[in-house]
Short mmCIF file of C-alpha atoms and ligand atoms in Angstrom, two decimals:
data_model
loop_
_atom_site.label_atom_id
_atom_site.label_comp_id
_atom_site.label_asym_id
_atom_site.label_seq_id
_atom_site.Cartn_x
_atom_site.Cartn_y
_atom_site.Cartn_z
CA MET W 1 97.87 77.63 121.00
CA ASP W 2 98.10 74.81 118.44
CA THR W 3 95.29 75.06 115.83
CA LYS W 4 94.45 73.20 112.64
CA ARG W 5 96.43 75.79 110.67
CA CYS W 6 99.42 76.63 112.88
CA PHE W 7 101.67 75.18 115.53
CA ALA W 8 101.77 76.88 118.90
CA ASN W 9 104.64 79.34 119.13
CA ARG W 10 106.39 78.23 122.31
CA PHE W 11 109.53 80.30 121.75
CA ASP W 12 110.33 82.96 124.32
CA ASP W 13 110.17 86.37 122.72
CA TYR W 14 113.24 88.59 122.36
CA GLN W 15 114.91 89.42 125.66
CA GLY W 16 117.39 91.97 124.33
CA SER W 17 120.06 89.72 122.87
CA LEU W 18 120.33 87.29 119.98
CA LEU W 19 121.02 83.61 120.62
CA ALA W 20 124.25 81.94 119.53
CA GLY W 21 124.26 79.22 116.88
CA GLN W 22 122.39 80.93 114.02
CA CYS W 23 125.48 81.99 112.15
CA GLU W 24 126.87 81.16 108.74
CA GLU W 25 128.63 78.01 110.01
CA ALA W 26 125.31 76.54 111.15
CA VAL W 27 123.06 77.69 108.30
CA ALA W 28 125.30 77.37 105.20
CA PRO W 29 125.55 73.53 105.30
CA LEU W 30 121.75 73.30 105.61
CA VAL W 31 121.40 75.56 102.56
CA THR W 32 123.89 73.54 100.51
CA ALA W 33 122.24 70.22 101.44
CA THR W 34 118.77 71.55 100.63
CA ILE W 35 119.92 72.81 97.22
CA GLU W 36 121.42 69.39 96.41
CA ARG W 37 118.14 67.73 97.40
CA ILE W 38 116.17 70.14 95.20
CA LEU W 39 118.46 69.53 92.21
CA GLN W 40 118.05 65.77 92.59
CA GLU W 41 114.26 66.05 92.59
CA LEU W 42 113.97 68.09 89.40
CA PRO W 43 112.06 66.57 86.50
CA PRO W 44 114.03 65.78 83.32
CA LEU W 45 114.11 68.74 80.96
CA GLY W 46 113.15 68.48 77.29
CA GLY W 47 116.00 68.54 74.75
CA GLY W 48 115.78 69.85 71.18
CA PRO W 49 112.93 71.40 69.24
CA GLU W 50 111.61 68.02 68.00
CA ALA W 51 108.05 67.18 69.08
CA ARG W 52 108.98 64.92 72.03
CA GLY W 53 111.53 67.44 73.36
CA ALA W 54 108.98 70.23 73.15
CA ALA W 55 106.37 68.24 75.06
CA ALA W 56 108.87 67.22 77.76
CA ALA W 57 110.13 70.78 78.20
CA ALA W 58 106.59 72.14 78.33
CA SER W 59 105.57 69.71 81.06
CA SER W 60 108.68 70.17 83.22
CA CYS W 61 108.37 73.93 82.89
CA GLN W 62 104.73 74.07 83.93
CA GLY W 63 104.01 76.22 86.95
CA GLY W 64 106.24 79.15 85.99
CA LEU W 65 108.22 80.84 88.74
CA TYR W 66 105.62 79.83 91.31
CA GLY W 67 105.84 76.07 91.07
CA GLY W 68 108.01 75.16 88.08
CA VAL W 69 111.73 74.79 87.49
CA ALA W 70 111.96 78.51 86.58
CA GLY W 71 111.57 79.22 90.31
CA VAL W 72 114.50 76.91 91.05
CA ALA W 73 116.57 78.89 88.53
CA TYR W 74 115.70 82.07 90.45
CA MET W 75 116.68 80.44 93.77
CA LEU W 76 120.06 79.36 92.32
CA TYR W 77 120.59 82.89 90.98
CA HIS W 78 119.77 84.33 94.41
CA VAL W 79 122.23 82.00 96.16
CA SER W 80 124.90 82.78 93.55
CA GLN W 81 124.65 86.48 94.40
CA SER W 82 125.54 85.93 98.05
CA PRO W 83 129.23 86.43 98.90
CA LEU W 84 128.83 83.59 101.40
CA PHE W 85 128.42 81.16 98.49
CA ALA W 86 131.03 82.68 96.18
CA GLY W 87 132.78 79.30 95.82
CA ALA W 88 129.69 77.72 94.25
CA ARG W 89 128.66 80.79 92.22
CA GLU W 90 129.58 79.53 88.75
CA ARG W 91 128.12 76.07 89.31
CA TYR W 92 124.81 77.45 90.58
CA LEU W 93 124.58 79.95 87.73
CA ARG W 94 125.29 77.27 85.13
CA SER W 95 122.52 75.08 86.60
CA ALA W 96 120.21 78.10 86.66
CA LYS W 97 120.92 78.77 82.98
CA ARG W 98 120.17 75.18 82.01
CA LEU W 99 116.80 75.34 83.78
CA ILE W 100 115.72 78.77 82.59
CA ASP W 101 116.81 78.03 79.00
CA ALA W 102 114.48 75.02 79.00
CA CYS W 103 111.64 77.21 80.28
CA ALA W 104 112.34 79.89 77.67
CA ARG W 105 112.28 77.21 74.93
CA ALA W 106 108.95 75.95 76.26
CA GLU W 107 107.60 79.53 76.13
CA GLU W 108 108.63 79.86 72.49
CA TRP W 109 106.99 76.60 71.49
CA GLY W 110 103.81 77.37 73.44
CA GLU W 111 100.52 78.73 72.13
CA PRO W 112 101.22 82.25 70.78
CA ASP W 113 98.03 83.68 72.30
CA ALA W 114 98.24 81.76 75.59
CA ASP W 115 96.84 83.62 78.60
CA THR W 116 100.08 83.23 80.49
CA ARG W 117 102.39 84.85 77.91
CA ALA W 118 102.73 88.10 79.90
CA ALA W 119 102.33 86.45 83.31
CA PHE W 120 104.94 87.06 86.00
CA LEU W 121 104.59 84.18 88.49
CA LEU W 122 102.79 81.75 86.19
CA GLY W 123 104.21 82.38 82.73
CA GLY W 124 106.41 84.04 80.15
CA ALA W 125 107.25 87.44 81.65
CA GLY W 126 108.68 85.78 84.76
CA VAL W 127 110.73 83.32 82.72
CA TYR W 128 112.26 86.07 80.55
CA ALA W 129 112.92 88.25 83.62
CA VAL W 130 114.82 85.47 85.39
CA ALA W 131 116.66 84.51 82.17
CA THR W 132 117.79 88.16 81.94
CA LEU W 133 119.12 88.05 85.53
CA VAL W 134 120.93 84.74 85.07
CA TYR W 135 122.55 85.76 81.76
CA HIS W 136 123.55 89.12 83.24
CA ALA W 137 125.09 87.47 86.31
CA LEU W 138 127.08 85.17 84.00
CA GLY W 139 128.51 88.28 82.30
CA ARG W 140 126.86 87.44 78.96
CA SER W 141 126.14 90.41 76.72
CA ASP W 142 123.24 88.48 75.16
CA TYR W 143 121.18 89.06 78.33
CA VAL W 144 119.53 91.72 76.16
CA GLN W 145 117.76 88.96 74.20
CA PRO W 146 115.49 87.68 77.01
CA LEU W 147 115.22 91.29 78.18
CA GLY W 148 113.91 92.28 74.73
CA LYS W 149 111.34 89.47 74.92
CA PHE W 150 110.30 90.70 78.36
CA ARG W 151 109.90 94.26 77.07
CA ALA W 152 107.85 93.13 74.07
CA LEU W 153 105.24 91.68 76.44
CA CYS W 154 104.37 95.20 77.59
CA ALA W 155 102.16 95.58 74.52
CA VAL W 156 100.40 92.30 75.34
CA CYS W 157 99.23 93.46 78.78
CA ALA W 158 98.46 97.09 77.89
CA PRO W 159 94.79 96.62 76.73
CA VAL W 160 92.53 97.25 79.75
CA SER W 161 90.85 93.82 79.66
CA PHE W 162 93.60 91.70 78.13
CA LEU W 163 92.64 88.68 80.27
CA GLU W 164 89.12 87.45 80.93
CA CYS W 165 89.94 86.22 84.44
CA GLY W 166 91.14 89.65 85.56
CA SER W 167 93.99 91.65 84.05
CA ASP W 168 95.58 93.35 87.04
CA GLU W 169 96.72 90.97 89.80
CA LEU W 170 100.21 89.72 90.59
CA PHE W 171 100.38 86.17 89.21
CA VAL W 172 99.20 86.68 85.63
CA GLY W 173 98.19 90.31 85.37
CA ARG W 174 99.73 93.76 85.06
CA ALA W 175 100.80 94.14 88.72
CA GLY W 176 102.99 91.09 88.10
CA TYR W 177 104.46 92.59 84.95
CA LEU W 178 105.32 95.79 86.85
CA CYS W 179 106.74 93.74 89.71
CA ALA W 180 109.04 91.89 87.31
CA ALA W 181 110.16 95.20 85.80
CA LEU W 182 110.91 96.48 89.31
CA VAL W 183 113.01 93.42 90.15
CA LEU W 184 114.95 93.86 86.89
CA LYS W 185 115.46 97.58 87.56
CA GLN W 186 116.86 96.90 91.01
CA LYS W 187 119.09 94.00 90.07
CA LEU W 188 120.41 95.37 86.77
CA ALA W 189 120.59 98.94 88.15
CA GLN W 190 118.79 100.24 85.07
CA GLU W 191 115.18 101.01 84.16
CA VAL W 192 114.05 98.32 81.73
CA LEU W 193 110.81 99.94 80.57
CA SER W 194 110.49 103.40 79.03
CA PRO W 195 108.48 106.05 80.95
CA ALA W 196 105.79 105.75 78.25
CA GLN W 197 105.56 101.96 78.77
CA ILE W 198 105.34 102.34 82.56
CA LYS W 199 102.66 105.02 82.19
CA SER W 200 100.61 102.89 79.80
CA ILE W 201 100.60 99.91 82.19
CA CYS W 202 99.81 102.04 85.25
CA GLN W 203 97.05 103.84 83.34
CA ALA W 204 95.48 100.54 82.30
CA ILE W 205 95.53 99.35 85.96
CA LEU W 206 93.91 102.61 87.07
CA ASP W 207 91.28 102.57 84.31
CA SER W 208 90.45 98.94 85.01
CA GLY W 209 90.13 99.59 88.78
CA LYS W 210 88.00 102.71 88.30
CA GLN W 211 85.69 100.92 85.85
CA TYR W 212 85.26 97.93 88.15
CA ALA W 213 84.68 100.06 91.28
CA MET W 214 82.11 102.16 89.41
CA LYS W 215 80.31 99.16 87.88
CA LYS W 216 80.07 97.42 91.27
CA ARG W 217 79.16 100.70 93.03
CA LYS W 218 82.02 100.47 95.52
CA PRO W 219 82.30 103.32 98.00
CA PHE W 220 86.03 103.65 97.16
CA PRO W 221 87.83 104.44 93.92
CA LEU W 222 89.80 101.34 92.82
CA MET W 223 88.83 97.67 93.00
CA TYR W 224 89.63 94.51 91.04
CA SER W 225 88.59 90.89 90.82
CA TYR W 226 90.27 87.65 89.77
CA TYR W 227 88.05 84.83 88.51
CA GLY W 228 85.13 86.78 89.96
CA THR W 229 86.55 87.09 93.50
CA GLU W 230 87.47 90.44 95.04
CA TYR W 231 90.70 89.38 96.73
CA LEU W 232 92.51 91.70 99.15
CA GLY W 233 95.82 89.91 99.73
CA ALA W 234 99.20 89.79 98.05
CA ALA W 235 98.56 86.76 95.84
CA HIS W 236 95.73 87.96 93.61
CA GLY W 237 94.38 90.94 95.44
CA LEU W 238 94.15 94.65 95.89
CA SER W 239 97.19 94.98 98.16
CA SER W 240 99.88 93.95 95.66
CA ILE W 241 98.19 95.93 92.86
CA LEU W 242 98.30 99.07 95.02
CA GLN W 243 101.87 98.22 96.08
CA MET W 244 102.96 98.27 92.45
CA LEU W 245 101.14 101.55 91.77
CA LEU W 246 102.96 103.05 94.77
CA SER W 247 106.24 101.68 93.46
CA TYR W 248 105.72 103.73 90.29
CA HIS W 249 103.83 106.61 91.92
CA GLU W 250 106.08 109.24 90.32
CA HIS W 251 104.65 108.19 86.93
CA LEU W 252 101.05 108.89 88.02
CA LYS W 253 99.11 112.16 87.73
CA PRO W 254 98.54 113.81 91.15
CA SER W 255 94.78 113.08 90.90
CA ASP W 256 95.52 109.38 90.30
CA GLN W 257 98.07 109.31 93.12
CA GLU W 258 95.26 110.59 95.34
CA LEU W 259 93.01 107.67 94.25
CA VAL W 260 95.78 105.22 95.10
CA TRP W 261 96.25 106.70 98.59
CA GLN W 262 92.47 106.66 99.19
CA SER W 263 92.47 102.98 98.23
CA VAL W 264 95.44 102.25 100.54
CA ASP W 265 93.57 103.90 103.40
CA PHE W 266 90.41 102.03 102.52
CA LEU W 267 92.32 98.75 102.69
CA MET W 268 93.85 99.80 106.01
CA GLU W 269 90.30 100.24 107.37
CA GLN W 270 89.44 96.64 106.45
CA GLU W 271 91.79 95.33 109.16
CA GLN W 272 90.20 92.87 111.62
CA ASN W 273 92.45 92.27 114.68
CA CYS W 274 95.75 92.69 112.81
CA ASN W 275 94.56 90.70 109.79
CA TRP W 276 92.53 90.94 106.59
CA PRO W 277 90.06 88.45 105.16
CA PRO W 278 90.96 86.90 101.78
CA GLU W 279 87.94 88.58 100.14
CA LEU W 280 86.49 92.05 100.46
CA GLY W 281 83.65 92.24 102.99
CA GLU W 282 84.18 88.81 104.63
CA ALA W 283 84.29 88.44 108.39
CA ILE W 284 87.34 86.52 109.65
CA GLU W 285 86.34 83.39 111.56
CA ARG W 286 89.02 82.75 114.19
CA GLU W 287 89.04 78.97 113.57
CA ASN W 288 89.71 79.33 109.87
CA GLU W 289 91.80 82.49 109.82
CA LEU W 290 94.41 82.66 107.03
CA VAL W 291 97.73 84.17 108.14
CA HIS W 292 99.63 83.59 104.90
CA TRP W 293 101.71 85.67 102.49
CA CYS W 294 99.09 84.85 99.82
CA HIS W 295 96.05 85.78 101.93
CA GLY W 296 96.33 87.94 105.01
CA ALA W 297 98.66 90.12 107.03
CA PRO W 298 102.01 88.50 106.10
CA GLY W 299 101.53 89.59 102.46
CA ILE W 300 99.58 92.81 102.98
CA ALA W 301 102.43 94.03 105.23
CA TYR W 302 104.48 94.78 102.08
CA LEU W 303 101.92 97.30 100.83
CA PHE W 304 102.01 99.17 104.13
CA ALA W 305 105.81 99.02 104.20
CA LYS W 306 105.85 100.64 100.76
CA ALA W 307 103.22 103.19 101.84
CA TYR W 308 105.38 104.07 104.85
CA LEU W 309 108.57 104.37 102.79
CA VAL W 310 106.87 106.67 100.26
CA SER W 311 104.81 108.83 102.65
CA LYS W 312 106.76 108.47 105.94
CA LYS W 313 103.39 108.43 107.73
CA PRO W 314 103.71 106.46 111.00
CA GLN W 315 100.26 104.84 110.74
CA TYR W 316 101.52 102.69 107.87
CA LEU W 317 104.53 101.48 109.85
CA ASP W 318 102.26 100.81 112.85
CA THR W 319 100.03 98.66 110.63
CA CYS W 320 103.07 96.77 109.41
CA ILE W 321 104.21 96.18 112.99
CA ARG W 322 100.77 94.78 113.88
CA CYS W 323 101.08 92.40 110.89
CA GLY W 324 104.38 91.23 112.41
CA GLU W 325 102.81 90.66 115.85
CA LEU W 326 100.06 88.46 114.40
CA THR W 327 102.62 86.57 112.32
CA TRP W 328 104.73 85.89 115.43
CA GLN W 329 101.64 84.41 117.12
CA LYS W 330 100.14 82.47 114.20
CA GLY W 331 102.84 82.16 111.55
CA LEU W 332 104.28 78.71 112.38
CA LEU W 333 102.10 77.31 109.64
CA LYS W 334 101.32 73.64 109.09
CA LYS W 335 101.25 73.98 105.32
CA GLY W 336 104.98 73.54 104.94
CA PRO W 337 108.26 75.46 104.76
CA GLY W 338 107.40 77.66 101.75
CA ILE W 339 106.95 81.36 101.22
CA CYS W 340 103.35 81.40 99.91
CA HIS W 341 101.52 79.77 102.83
CA GLY W 342 104.37 78.37 104.89
CA VAL W 343 106.82 79.20 107.68
CA ALA W 344 109.44 80.96 105.52
CA GLY W 345 106.75 83.30 104.13
CA SER W 346 105.86 84.23 107.71
CA ALA W 347 109.48 84.75 108.70
CA TYR W 348 110.08 87.11 105.79
CA VAL W 349 107.77 89.61 107.54
CA PHE W 350 110.29 89.81 110.38
CA LEU W 351 113.12 90.48 107.91
CA LEU W 352 110.97 93.23 106.35
CA LEU W 353 110.35 94.76 109.78
CA TYR W 354 114.04 94.54 110.63
CA ARG W 355 114.86 96.52 107.50
CA LEU W 356 112.17 99.10 108.34
CA THR W 357 112.98 99.55 112.02
CA GLY W 358 116.52 98.24 112.63
CA ASN W 359 115.14 96.45 115.70
CA SER W 360 117.07 93.21 116.42
CA LYS W 361 113.90 91.71 117.88
CA TYR W 362 112.90 90.91 114.32
CA ILE W 363 116.14 89.10 113.52
CA TYR W 364 115.59 87.07 116.66
CA ARG W 365 112.05 86.17 115.57
CA ALA W 366 113.16 85.23 112.05
CA GLN W 367 115.87 83.02 113.54
CA ARG W 368 113.37 81.23 115.77
CA PHE W 369 111.13 80.52 112.78
CA ALA W 370 114.15 79.20 110.86
CA GLU W 371 115.00 76.98 113.82
CA PHE W 372 111.45 75.63 113.90
CA LEU W 373 111.76 74.42 110.31
CA PHE W 374 114.32 71.85 111.45
CA THR W 375 112.39 70.51 114.47
CA GLU W 376 110.76 67.08 114.68
CA GLU W 377 107.49 68.83 115.62
CA PHE W 378 107.45 70.65 112.28
CA LYS W 379 108.61 67.68 110.22
CA ALA W 380 106.01 65.36 111.76
CA GLY W 381 103.13 67.82 111.94
CA SER W 382 103.29 69.73 108.65
CA ARG W 383 101.58 68.73 105.45
CA VAL W 384 103.39 66.62 102.84
CA LEU W 385 104.57 68.87 100.00
CA GLU W 386 103.22 68.50 96.47
CA SER W 387 106.59 69.65 95.12
CA ILE W 388 109.71 70.01 97.18
CA TYR W 389 111.42 72.25 94.62
CA SER W 390 108.69 74.89 94.12
CA LEU W 391 109.85 78.45 94.84
CA TYR W 392 106.57 79.38 96.54
CA GLU W 393 105.33 76.18 98.16
CA GLY W 394 108.47 74.07 98.45
CA PHE W 395 112.07 74.44 99.60
CA SER W 396 113.43 76.82 96.95
CA GLY W 397 111.78 79.78 98.71
CA THR W 398 112.99 78.41 102.05
CA VAL W 399 116.56 78.43 100.71
CA CYS W 400 116.12 82.10 99.69
CA PHE W 401 114.91 82.85 103.21
CA LEU W 402 117.84 81.09 104.88
CA ILE W 403 120.28 83.00 102.67
CA ASP W 404 118.52 86.27 103.54
CA LEU W 405 118.63 85.44 107.23
CA LEU W 406 122.43 85.43 106.91
CA GLN W 407 122.41 88.86 105.21
CA PRO W 408 119.38 90.60 106.78
CA ASN W 409 120.38 94.06 105.60
CA GLN W 410 119.70 92.97 102.02
CA ALA W 411 116.80 90.62 102.73
CA GLU W 412 113.83 90.77 100.39
CA PHE W 413 110.86 88.47 99.85
CA PRO W 414 111.76 86.70 96.56
CA LEU W 415 110.75 88.72 93.51
CA PHE W 416 108.64 91.09 95.65
CA SER W 417 110.90 93.88 96.71
CA VAL W 418 109.58 96.94 98.53
N1 GSH X 501 98.59 73.26 96.85
C1 GSH X 501 99.03 73.93 98.01
C2 GSH X 501 100.26 73.27 98.64
O1 GSH X 501 100.51 72.11 98.36
O2 GSH X 501 100.99 73.95 99.37
C3 GSH X 501 97.95 74.19 99.03
C4 GSH X 501 96.98 75.22 98.56
C5 GSH X 501 96.93 76.45 99.46
O3 GSH X 501 97.27 76.40 100.66
N2 GSH X 501 96.51 77.56 98.91
C6 GSH X 501 96.53 78.83 99.59
C7 GSH X 501 95.37 79.01 100.54
O4 GSH X 501 95.37 79.93 101.32
C8 GSH X 501 96.44 79.94 98.57
S1 GSH X 501 97.85 79.99 97.50
N3 GSH X 501 94.34 78.16 100.45
C9 GSH X 501 93.10 78.35 101.18
C10 GSH X 501 93.05 77.72 102.51
O5 GSH X 501 94.08 77.30 103.06
O6 GSH X 501 91.97 77.71 103.10
#
């Protein structure tokens, strides 16, 4: 059924075989054309360290990995890593370097005590993490310079209340810093933080969550807020904070591991018909239900995937599968093609479920969602984008999804690996 938030899903569900026409030959030209369009739309980057250059770089780099040109640099890096685009590898990496260098310069000229210095998706930590990846992919030994800057930010986010708005969520807080460290570890095949650094960040997240839950008299052990709101979803909420604690669970004391599992189970109990409200304690109104990566099942699925991979308990996989069913019904979103609250973000849940179960049904579903992105119905009926190049709201995340659709065994939601 068509609603104000999503298009009706009129695709037949999987009948036991994949459809023809979703192969490299069909998808690769769409990817290449979309990248060219993104590159044409980029704002001019600031030049040297003189005042005008600094101001220009700062404004074009606003938005961090989420909405700024740093996210485009990540997309180009991601495409460059695919063997299917080996011919364009050097060109994409050189463009990525130009963009991320401008963002790194803007970070250096920014306010030294800015709130976003240690932020992953909205600030400095994300920029230095992506600069590290791009330099490393180019074979440059000086990748250790941005990596050193990333590591130094660990001390910035270690104090329990280092940000007034909330110090623990994914975009600006400690969960984001840990998420960036996880991405670097996986892609560089080396741990980038020392065990003591990891422990100090995890401990601060635990202390902060215990203090908040106690102060607000919650009947469960860990809770957090961001700008005063007790979010549950992946964007600013409990689920991605717990996901990061599970990703580093071997660094936690057994008693703290227990608190994390209790919190995971508590969150599982908050499910309302395969979905979760954006805020703790809200009732989901069907008319206004959010089925987004940022708020709701398509983002919370990643926590339960991680919980399943760590514990092997089937209830976590079952929860994840229910997230996928809801996303199949309500994930053809009208808010655009992006990964935060758009169609590609929905489709990534199917790629996650494919990796967890090996069931081709999920490839089929991801392919149908990809197909929908190129229909007249979608183009005419979806909202006009604020920025076509944004990694999270625009087409850069969509490009990552299309690349991952061609290599589903390695597919991962951008910068949010399980
Ligand atoms: N500025 C955004 C865009 O152009 O795509 C739209 C904002 C948006 O959709 N925000 C998400 C959301 O769920 C959270 S990141 N908003 C609340 C709503 O849709 O009711």
